[in-house]
Amino acid sequence: MNSKTRGKLILSILLISCLANAQETLKLSRTESEAIFLKENLSLLAEELQISQAETKVIQAKLWPNPTFTLDQVNFWATDAQTGGQEVIPPLGNILGTNRQAGLELEQLVQTARKRKKLIAVEQVSVEKSKQYFEDLLRSLKIEFRNKLTELQYLQLSKSVYQNQFNSVQKLAKAYKNQVDQGNFPKGEYIRIKALELEISKELTDVIASTNESQKELKMLMRLDPTLNLEILDDNYWNQIVTPNQFLAENLIEKAKENRPDYKLAQLEKTYSEKLLIYEKSQKTPDVNFSVAYDRGGNAMWDFIGFGLSFDLPVFNRNQGNIASAKIGQEIAETQFQQKDLALENEIVLANQNLNQAILFHNDIERDYEKDLDTLWANYTKNFLERKISLLEYLDFTDAYLVNKKIIIEAKKEVHDKSEELNYTVGIDLIQ
C-alpha cells in the first residue's frame, strides 16, 4: 500500500470516527425534549388506548338485543295419514313435504324503564373518566419528566464546575511538583494539593455517575436509543425568576378546581355513582319478551300463527342488593370528593408557600456574586503560586468556593422544582 492510498484510508477512518462521535451526543432544548416525550412515551400511548376502549363500551350499550329465532318440532319422516286416521297435510312448497310438522318462533327482548338509555349514560361517564385518567397520567409524567430535565441540567452544570476546578488544581499540582523537585516548596504542601485533586476527582466521578443515571431515566421516558449521550441545553436554566407572592392562593384554588384532572375525576365518580344508582333502580322493572310463532301441522290448524309475550314476576328478586350497593357507592364517592376538595386546597397553599420561599432564597444571592466568586478563586490560585497566601488559606477558600457554587446552582434548581410543583397542583402551566 503506497503512502497516498494509506493517507486516504487514514482520512476515511478519521472521518467515520468523527461522524460516529457526532452521533453519540444528542443535544436538545427542554421544549424539544418535551415534544419527543409527548409523542413517544409508551405509558401515554397505552392510556390513550384506554379511552378508545371505553368508547367502544358506549357503542355496545347503544345496541339493541338480538332477536332469537327458534326452529323446533321438525319430524324427519312423514306420517301415514290414512293409517293414523289423520287428515292429509299438503306439502309447504319445497320446504316441508306431505304430512311433515314444524314450528318456527321469533322472539325479541324489549328493555323497559329506559334501561338502555340509562346504561349508555353510565358508559358515557366512563369515557369521560378515561379521558381524565389520561390527563392525570400526563400531568404526573410531565412533572416527573420536567424535574428530570432540571436534574440533568443541574448535574451538567455541577460537572462543569468540578471539571474546571479539577483542571485548575491539576495544573497547580504539576506546577507545584516542579517547584518541589527544585527544592523551592516543601513536599508536604504538594501532598496536600494532590489530596485536594483526588477529592475533587472523586466528586466529579460521583456527579458523572449521577448524570448517567439521569440520562438513562430520561431516555426511557423519551424512548431514545440507550447508547446516545443526551445533553439538555442550559440556556433556559437561568431564566428570569418570577417574583415572590405573585399568585394569590384563592385564585390558584379556583384555577385548580377548573383544571385538575384528579379533581374532575372525583366529580365524575359522583356522577357515575348517581347514574349507576338510577340504572340499578330501573332493573326492578322486568323486561318483556315479545314473540311471534308459526306452527305447521302441530294442532287442529295446518298453519297456525300466534303472538305472545313473557316477563319475569318481581316476587323475590327486585335487585335489592345491587341498589343498596349503588347507594353505598354514592356515599363513598361523595366522601372521597370532599376529601379531594380539602386535599387540593392544602396542596395549593403549600406549593405556593414553597415556591415563594425558594424565590426569596434565590433572590438573596447577589446577581454578580457568582462572577465575583470565579474571579476571586482565580486570584487566590495566583496568589498562592506567588506565595502571597498560605496553603491553609487557599484550601479554605477552595472549599468555600465549591460549596457556594453548588448553593447557587441548587437555588435555581429549587425554583425550577417548586415552579413545576405549583404547575402540577394547579393543573396548568402557570410558570413556563
XYZ file of N, CA and C in Angstrom, residues 174-381:
624
model
N 0.871 20.140 39.166
C 2.039 19.922 38.298
C 3.069 21.026 38.477
N 2.576 22.274 38.536
C 3.499 23.393 38.736
C 4.167 23.300 40.104
N 3.407 22.911 41.101
C 3.937 22.774 42.456
C 4.966 21.662 42.524
N 4.723 20.584 41.756
C 5.654 19.443 41.737
C 7.011 19.882 41.203
N 6.978 20.733 40.170
C 8.249 21.241 39.628
C 9.002 22.037 40.676
N 8.285 22.843 41.445
C 8.931 23.640 42.486
C 9.454 22.762 43.627
N 8.714 21.701 43.939
C 9.172 20.768 44.973
C 10.447 20.072 44.530
N 10.471 19.638 43.255
C 11.656 18.957 42.724
C 12.886 19.861 42.734
N 12.637 21.178 42.602
C 13.749 22.126 42.624
C 14.125 22.539 44.044
N 13.351 22.037 45.010
C 13.639 22.331 46.403
C 13.112 23.666 46.872
N 12.208 24.272 46.082
C 11.686 25.582 46.448
C 10.507 25.502 47.409
N 9.669 24.453 47.254
C 8.475 24.303 48.086
C 8.579 22.997 48.876
N 7.980 22.951 50.087
C 8.000 21.705 50.863
C 7.094 20.635 50.244
N 7.542 19.404 50.369
C 6.782 18.296 49.758
C 5.428 18.084 50.451
N 5.345 18.388 51.748
C 4.092 18.192 52.469
C 2.951 18.998 51.874
N 3.284 20.222 51.428
C 2.242 21.042 50.812
C 1.789 20.438 49.478
N 2.755 19.873 48.744
C 2.411 19.234 47.461
C 1.463 18.048 47.693
N 1.749 17.257 48.747
C 0.885 16.109 49.055
C -0.528 16.581 49.390
N -0.629 17.703 50.093
C -1.971 18.209 50.441
C -2.728 18.691 49.193
N -2.021 19.281 48.248
C -2.661 19.709 46.994
C -3.113 18.496 46.183
N -2.291 17.445 46.165
C -2.683 16.217 45.465
C -3.909 15.582 46.124
N -3.991 15.693 47.443
C -5.171 15.176 48.144
C -6.418 15.960 47.728
N -6.253 17.285 47.578
C -7.374 18.103 47.107
C -7.785 17.696 45.695
N -6.784 17.439 44.856
C -7.066 16.985 43.488
C -7.853 15.680 43.505
N -7.473 14.776 44.390
C -8.156 13.477 44.489
C -9.596 13.652 44.989
N -9.781 14.560 45.963
C -11.131 14.819 46.491
C -12.055 15.355 45.388
N -11.534 16.307 44.622
C -12.352 16.886 43.546
C -12.623 15.839 42.463
N -11.636 14.994 42.195
C -11.818 13.925 41.198
C -12.920 12.962 41.629
N -12.954 12.669 42.942
C -13.999 11.771 43.453
C -15.380 12.429 43.308
N -15.468 13.716 43.647
C -16.745 14.433 43.483
C -17.168 14.437 42.014
N -16.215 14.659 41.135
C -16.500 14.678 39.700
C -16.992 13.316 39.224
N -16.370 12.257 39.717
C -16.795 10.899 39.351
C -18.227 10.623 39.804
N -18.556 11.059 41.014
C -19.918 10.852 41.533
C -20.944 11.627 40.702
N -20.599 12.846 40.312
C -21.520 13.658 39.504
C -21.729 13.014 38.134
N -20.658 12.489 37.550
C -20.778 11.821 36.249
C -21.670 10.588 36.354
N -21.521 9.826 37.442
C -22.376 8.654 37.644
C -23.842 9.054 37.779
N -24.108 10.128 38.525
C -25.484 10.621 38.667
C -26.024 11.142 37.339
N -25.154 11.757 36.554
C -25.546 12.239 35.225
C -25.963 11.082 34.331
N -25.178 10.010 34.365
C -25.505 8.824 33.554
C -26.849 8.225 33.964
N -27.109 8.185 35.271
C -28.377 7.650 35.769
C -29.550 8.532 35.326
N -29.349 9.849 35.419
C -30.394 10.782 34.996
C -30.659 10.659 33.496
N -29.611 10.508 32.709
C -29.774 10.312 31.267
C -30.563 9.044 30.968
N -30.268 7.984 31.699
C -30.953 6.711 31.469
C -32.456 6.859 31.683
N -32.843 7.530 32.762
C -34.269 7.693 33.061
C -34.963 8.555 32.006
N -34.297 9.599 31.560
C -34.890 10.456 30.526
C -35.015 9.719 29.196
N -33.999 8.957 28.847
C -34.049 8.220 27.581
C -35.159 7.175 27.588
N -35.444 6.614 28.754
C -36.570 5.681 28.857
C -37.892 6.404 28.644
N -38.035 7.573 29.259
C -39.278 8.329 29.119
C -39.484 8.831 27.685
N -38.375 9.082 26.985
C -38.455 9.614 25.622
C -38.320 8.529 24.558
N -38.085 7.303 24.982
C -37.887 6.167 24.086
C -36.758 6.450 23.085
N -35.604 6.838 23.641
C -34.429 7.111 22.821
C -33.462 5.933 22.856
N -32.542 5.934 21.915
C -31.500 4.912 21.853
C -30.670 4.964 23.135
N -30.555 3.846 23.861
C -29.802 3.856 25.129
C -28.333 4.230 24.968
N -27.776 4.055 23.770
C -26.353 4.342 23.576
C -26.079 5.826 23.352
N -27.120 6.624 23.172
C -26.931 8.059 22.954
C -26.443 8.745 24.222
N -25.648 9.777 24.040
C -25.284 10.657 25.146
C -26.202 11.867 25.080
N -27.138 11.955 26.001
C -28.149 13.008 25.978
C -27.650 14.227 26.744
N -27.767 15.377 26.106
C -27.375 16.627 26.751
C -28.513 17.635 26.610
N -28.961 18.185 27.729
C -30.022 19.183 27.717
C -29.372 20.568 27.788
N -29.663 21.396 26.810
C -29.070 22.731 26.767
C -29.492 23.532 27.991
N -28.549 24.282 28.550
C -28.831 25.014 29.793
C -29.125 26.482 29.553
N -29.459 26.856 28.290
C -29.686 28.268 28.004
C -30.906 28.828 28.737
N -31.857 27.961 29.088
C -33.040 28.452 29.807
C -33.035 28.029 31.279
N -31.904 27.538 31.749
C -31.824 27.149 33.162
C -31.824 28.388 34.052
N -31.288 29.480 33.517
C -31.167 30.703 34.311
C -32.227 31.731 33.913
N -33.392 31.246 33.511
C -34.476 32.173 33.153
C -34.770 33.149 34.282
N -35.352 34.290 33.908
C -35.702 35.277 34.933
C -36.685 34.682 35.928
N -36.423 34.920 37.174
C -37.231 34.345 38.244
C -38.529 35.135 38.415
N -39.642 34.414 38.600
C -40.892 35.107 38.909
C -40.792 35.720 40.298
N -41.527 36.776 40.505
C -41.451 37.468 41.785
C -42.204 36.690 42.855
N -41.775 36.771 44.103
C -42.489 36.068 45.176
C -43.873 36.669 45.398
N -44.763 35.862 45.934
C -46.139 36.279 46.226
C -46.860 36.815 44.986
N -46.508 36.243 43.823
C -47.132 36.670 42.579
C -48.558 36.138 42.462
N -48.824 34.994 43.107
C -50.124 34.346 42.977
C -50.861 34.351 44.321
N -52.152 34.623 44.253
C -52.999 34.512 45.434
C -53.510 33.085 45.549
N -53.490 32.547 46.754
C -53.907 31.162 46.970
C -55.351 30.950 46.538
N -56.221 31.944 46.795
C -57.632 31.788 46.436
C -57.812 31.635 44.930
N -57.063 32.421 44.150
C -57.146 32.319 42.693
C -56.600 30.986 42.200
N -55.533 30.533 42.839
C -54.928 29.263 42.450
C -55.880 28.100 42.721
N -56.574 28.154 43.858
C -57.528 27.094 44.203
C -58.660 27.045 43.183
N -59.126 28.211 42.778
C -60.201 28.281 41.781
C -59.750 27.693 40.445
N -58.529 28.040 40.031
C -57.993 27.509 38.772
C -57.805 25.994 38.861
N -57.350 25.519 40.015
C -57.108 24.083 40.184
C -58.415 23.299 40.055
N -59.490 23.825 40.626
C -60.775 23.130 40.559
C -61.334 23.123 39.138
N -60.883 24.058 38.325
C -61.315 24.102 36.930
C -60.481 23.191 36.034
N -59.233 22.914 36.460
C -58.304 22.272 35.538
C -57.737 20.931 35.996
N -57.713 20.663 37.292
C -57.032 19.439 37.722
C -57.828 18.195 37.360
N -57.214 17.269 36.630
C -57.940 16.068 36.206
C -58.338 15.158 37.360
N -57.519 15.097 38.435
C -57.900 14.232 39.554
C -59.115 14.790 40.293
N -59.251 16.124 40.310
C -60.434 16.746 40.912
C -61.663 16.467 40.046
N -61.497 16.586 38.723
C -62.596 16.281 37.809
C -62.983 14.805 37.911
N -61.990 13.958 38.131
C -62.272 12.524 38.304
C -63.142 12.284 39.531
N -62.829 12.987 40.608
C -63.638 12.844 41.827
C -65.076 13.290 41.567
N -65.227 14.355 40.780
C -66.579 14.800 40.412
C -67.277 13.767 39.535
N -66.533 13.201 38.595
C -67.105 12.191 37.703
C -67.490 10.921 38.457
N -66.734 10.593 39.499
C -67.088 9.426 40.320
C -68.445 9.641 40.975
N -68.714 10.872 41.411
C -70.029 11.188 41.971
C -71.118 11.016 40.908
N -70.844 11.565 39.724
C -71.824 11.463 38.632
C -72.055 10.016 38.247
N -70.953 9.261 38.185
C -71.053 7.847 37.807
C -71.899 7.075 38.818
N -71.655 7.324 40.110
C -72.404 6.596 41.144
C -73.886 6.962 41.111
N -74.174 8.229 40.781
C -75.583 8.653 40.688
C -76.292 7.962 39.523
N -75.625 7.936 38.375
C -76.235 7.310 37.193
C -76.313 5.792 37.348
N -75.346 5.214 38.054
C -75.390 3.772 38.289
C -76.565 3.416 39.194
N -76.820 4.248 40.199
C -77.961 4.016 41.083
C -79.275 4.086 40.291
N -79.376 5.068 39.404
C -80.580 5.182 38.565
C -80.753 3.937 37.709
N -79.649 3.465 37.154
C -79.717 2.270 36.303
C -80.121 1.040 37.115
N -79.548 0.886 38.308
C -79.869 -0.284 39.132
C -81.333 -0.250 39.570
N -81.851 0.939 39.856
C -83.273 1.033 40.229
C -84.171 0.642 39.058
N -83.741 0.951 37.844
C -84.552 0.583 36.672
C -84.604 -0.925 36.474
N -83.635 -1.628 37.054
C -83.605 -3.083 36.906
C -84.743 -3.757 37.674
N -85.419 -2.998 38.571
C -86.568 -3.565 39.282
C -87.705 -3.896 38.315
N -87.798 -3.109 37.242
C -88.872 -3.312 36.267
C -88.492 -4.442 35.315
N -89.326 -5.509 35.216
C -88.957 -6.638 34.357
C -88.943 -6.241 32.879
N -88.018 -6.825 32.126
C -88.007 -6.671 30.676
C -89.072 -7.590 30.075
N -89.504 -7.265 28.859
C -90.575 -8.015 28.196
C -90.037 -8.685 26.950
N -90.389 -9.959 26.780
C -90.070 -10.691 25.559
C -91.338 -10.798 24.704
N -91.295 -10.216 23.514
C -92.392 -10.363 22.550
C -92.037 -11.466 21.563
N -93.039 -12.280 21.217
C -92.760 -13.398 20.319
C -93.884 -13.568 19.296
N -93.507 -14.089 18.154
C -94.460 -14.499 17.131
C -94.058 -15.910 16.692
N -95.061 -16.819 16.614
C -94.761 -18.225 16.327
C -95.624 -18.723 15.171
N -95.020 -19.621 14.398
C -95.759 -20.288 13.311
C -95.625 -21.785 13.529
N -96.794 -22.503 13.438
C -96.793 -23.953 13.636
C -97.471 -24.615 12.426
N -96.779 -25.585 11.866
C -97.290 -26.323 10.695
C -97.638 -27.743 11.114
N -98.922 -28.018 11.154
C -99.371 -29.378 11.422
C -99.245 -29.816 12.848
N -99.145 -28.887 13.788
C -98.960 -29.282 15.169
C -100.249 -29.304 15.965
N -101.317 -28.797 15.401
C -102.595 -28.821 16.102
C -103.723 -28.923 15.073
N -104.908 -28.521 15.458
C -106.068 -28.694 14.567
C -105.939 -27.864 13.295
N -105.090 -26.832 13.345
C -104.919 -25.977 12.175
C -103.630 -26.359 11.456
N -103.706 -26.439 10.129
C -102.480 -26.736 9.380
C -101.437 -25.634 9.577
N -101.897 -24.394 9.445
C -100.993 -23.244 9.567
C -101.477 -22.365 10.713
N -100.709 -22.430 11.817
C -101.097 -21.662 12.996
C -100.077 -20.544 13.228
N -100.547 -19.322 13.368
C -99.700 -18.161 13.700
C -100.218 -17.580 15.006
N -99.299 -17.463 15.965
C -99.704 -16.947 17.269
C -98.714 -15.905 17.792
N -99.201 -15.015 18.647
C -98.375 -13.964 19.241
C -98.378 -14.149 20.760
N -97.298 -13.679 21.389
C -97.232 -13.815 22.839
C -96.208 -12.885 23.448
N -96.200 -12.834 24.740
C -95.190 -12.068 25.470
C -94.904 -12.786 26.782
N -93.701 -12.486 27.328
C -93.322 -13.084 28.616
C -92.464 -12.098 29.388
N -92.512 -12.175 30.712
C -91.686 -11.323 31.564
C -91.599 -11.969 32.933
N -90.523 -11.597 33.631
C -90.327 -12.109 34.989
C -91.329 -11.456 35.930
N -91.728 -12.200 36.932
C -92.558 -11.645 38.002
C -91.648 -11.235 39.154
N -91.549 -9.946 39.465
C -90.616 -9.486 40.506
C -91.117 -9.802 41.908
N -91.161 -11.072 42.213
C -91.665 -11.503 43.518
C -90.533 -11.567 44.540
N -89.430 -12.226 44.159
C -88.316 -12.423 45.101
C -87.149 -11.450 44.826
N -86.772 -11.372 43.561
C -85.598 -10.561 43.201
C -86.058 -9.243 42.585
N -85.915 -8.184 43.341
C -86.211 -6.846 42.836
C -84.933 -6.000 42.814
N -83.792 -6.697 42.654
C -82.467 -6.057 42.553
C -82.102 -5.269 43.806
N -82.603 -5.748 44.957
C -82.395 -5.010 46.204
C -80.909 -4.857 46.544
N -80.137 -5.928 46.363
C -78.722 -5.891 46.741
C -77.919 -4.910 45.915
N -78.109 -4.934 44.597
C -77.372 -4.025 43.730
C -77.768 -2.571 43.964
N -79.039 -2.345 44.267
C -79.489 -0.976 44.567
C -78.833 -0.468 45.847
N -78.806 -1.329 46.869
C -78.171 -0.940 48.131
C -76.678 -0.679 47.932
N -76.032 -1.524 47.123
C -74.599 -1.343 46.839
C -74.354 -0.025 46.112
N -75.216 0.315 45.165
C -75.066 1.566 44.419
C -75.247 2.774 45.332
N -76.169 2.678 46.309
C -76.374 3.772 47.259
C -75.128 3.982 48.114
N -74.533 2.886 48.569
C -73.298 2.995 49.363
C -72.172 3.582 48.504
N -72.115 3.142 47.233
C -71.110 3.684 46.316
C -71.266 5.186 46.136
N -72.504 5.653 46.134
C -72.764 7.081 46.013
C -72.252 7.829 47.241
N -72.461 7.273 48.423
C -71.973 7.896 49.652
C -70.443 7.913 49.691
N -69.833 6.815 49.220
C -68.363 6.749 49.175
C -67.813 7.819 48.244
N -68.416 7.955 47.055
C -67.964 8.945 46.085
C -68.087 10.364 46.640
N -69.150 10.643 47.369
C -69.348 11.967 47.961
C -68.286 12.249 49.021
N -68.005 11.240 49.848
C -66.986 11.400 50.893
C -65.604 11.612 50.274
N -65.276 10.838 49.248
C -63.982 10.965 48.588
C -63.840 12.318 47.892
N -64.939 12.829 47.363
C -64.893 14.142 46.723
C -64.601 15.236 47.754
N -65.219 15.140 48.908
C -64.954 16.112 49.969
C -63.496 16.054 50.405
N -62.961 14.827 50.496
C -61.556 14.660 50.865
C -60.634 15.260 49.804
N -60.969 15.030 48.529
C -60.165 15.583 47.436
C -60.212 17.107 47.450
N -61.368 17.661 47.728
C -61.520 19.118 47.789
C -60.637 19.708 48.880
N -60.629 19.067 50.040
C -59.811 19.537 51.161
C -58.325 19.387 50.852
N -57.944 18.234 50.275
C -56.537 17.987 49.947
C -56.045 18.987 48.910
N -56.876 19.281 47.905
C -56.484 20.226 46.854
C -56.149 21.593 47.444
N -56.992 22.078 48.313
C -56.769 23.411 48.885
C -55.474 23.452 49.686
N -55.215 22.399 50.466
C -53.978 22.363 51.261
C -52.747 22.232 50.371
N -52.844 21.449 49.299
C -51.714 21.283 48.375
C -51.366 22.596 47.690
N -52.396 23.349 47.308
C -52.168 24.641 46.635
C -51.440 25.607 47.568
N -51.928 25.738 48.784
C -51.319 26.657 49.746
C -49.863 26.275 50.002
N -49.595 24.983 50.202
C -48.228 24.525 50.473
C -47.311 24.771 49.282
N -47.769 24.429 48.076
C -46.935 24.605 46.878
C -46.606 26.084 46.660
N -47.568 26.962 46.901
C -47.332 28.399 46.733
C -46.338 28.910 47.773
N -46.463 28.432 49.000
C -45.515 28.831 50.053
C -44.102 28.357 49.726
N -43.978 27.107 49.273
C -42.658 26.556 48.947
C -41.993 27.323 47.812
N -42.788 27.698 46.790
C -42.225 28.459 45.671
C -41.759 29.835 46.139
N -42.574 30.508 46.931
C -42.193 31.833 47.423
C -40.908 31.765 48.232
N -40.770 30.722 49.047
C -39.564 30.581 49.868
C -38.335 30.333 48.997
N -38.496 29.501 47.963
C -37.374 29.218 47.061
C -36.956 30.474 46.298
N -37.944 31.283 45.873
C -37.632 32.519 45.144
C -36.919 33.520 46.051
N -37.395 33.654 47.284
C -36.769 34.586 48.225
C -35.316 34.207 48.478
N -35.044 32.909 48.650
C -33.654 32.476 48.882
C -32.804 32.756 47.648
N -33.351 32.436 46.465
C -32.598 32.671 45.233
C -32.301 34.149 45.046
N -33.278 35.002 45.325
C -33.092 36.439 45.120
C -32.154 37.065 46.143
N -31.918 36.374 47.252
C -30.959 36.866 48.243
C -29.521 36.783 47.727
N -29.303 35.930 46.729
C -27.969 35.798 46.146
C -27.757 36.956 45.174
N -26.727 37.732 45.403
C -26.470 38.895 44.557
C -26.249 38.475 43.113
N -26.682 39.326 42.177
C -26.665 38.988 40.755
C -25.246 38.676 40.258
N -24.242 39.442 40.721
C -22.857 39.261 40.244
C -22.021 38.417 41.186
N -22.682 37.792 42.160
C -21.899 37.068 43.170
C -21.112 35.909 42.565
N -21.711 35.159 41.657
C -21.022 34.009 41.070
C -19.810 34.454 40.260
N -19.959 35.541 39.493
C -18.829 36.044 38.703
C -17.697 36.498 39.619
N -18.074 37.190 40.698
C -17.058 37.638 41.660
C -16.371 36.446 42.309
N -17.133 35.390 42.552
C -16.571 34.186 43.162
C -15.522 33.556 42.254
N -15.835 33.477 40.955
C -14.884 32.895 39.990
C -13.612 33.739 39.906
N -13.796 35.051 39.880
C -12.635 35.951 39.798
C -11.766 35.828 41.043
N -12.419 35.764 42.187
C -11.690 35.684 43.451
C -10.921 34.374 43.556
N -11.537 33.283 43.079
C -10.824 31.997 43.162
C -9.593 31.993 42.253
N -9.703 32.616 41.083
C -8.540 32.715 40.185
C -7.420 33.520 40.848
N -7.804 34.601 41.556
C -6.800 35.412 42.256
C -6.163 34.635 43.398
N -6.980 33.839 44.103
C -6.423 33.032 45.191
C -5.410 32.036 44.657
N -5.701 31.428 43.538
C -4.765 30.467 42.939
C -3.467 31.161 42.547
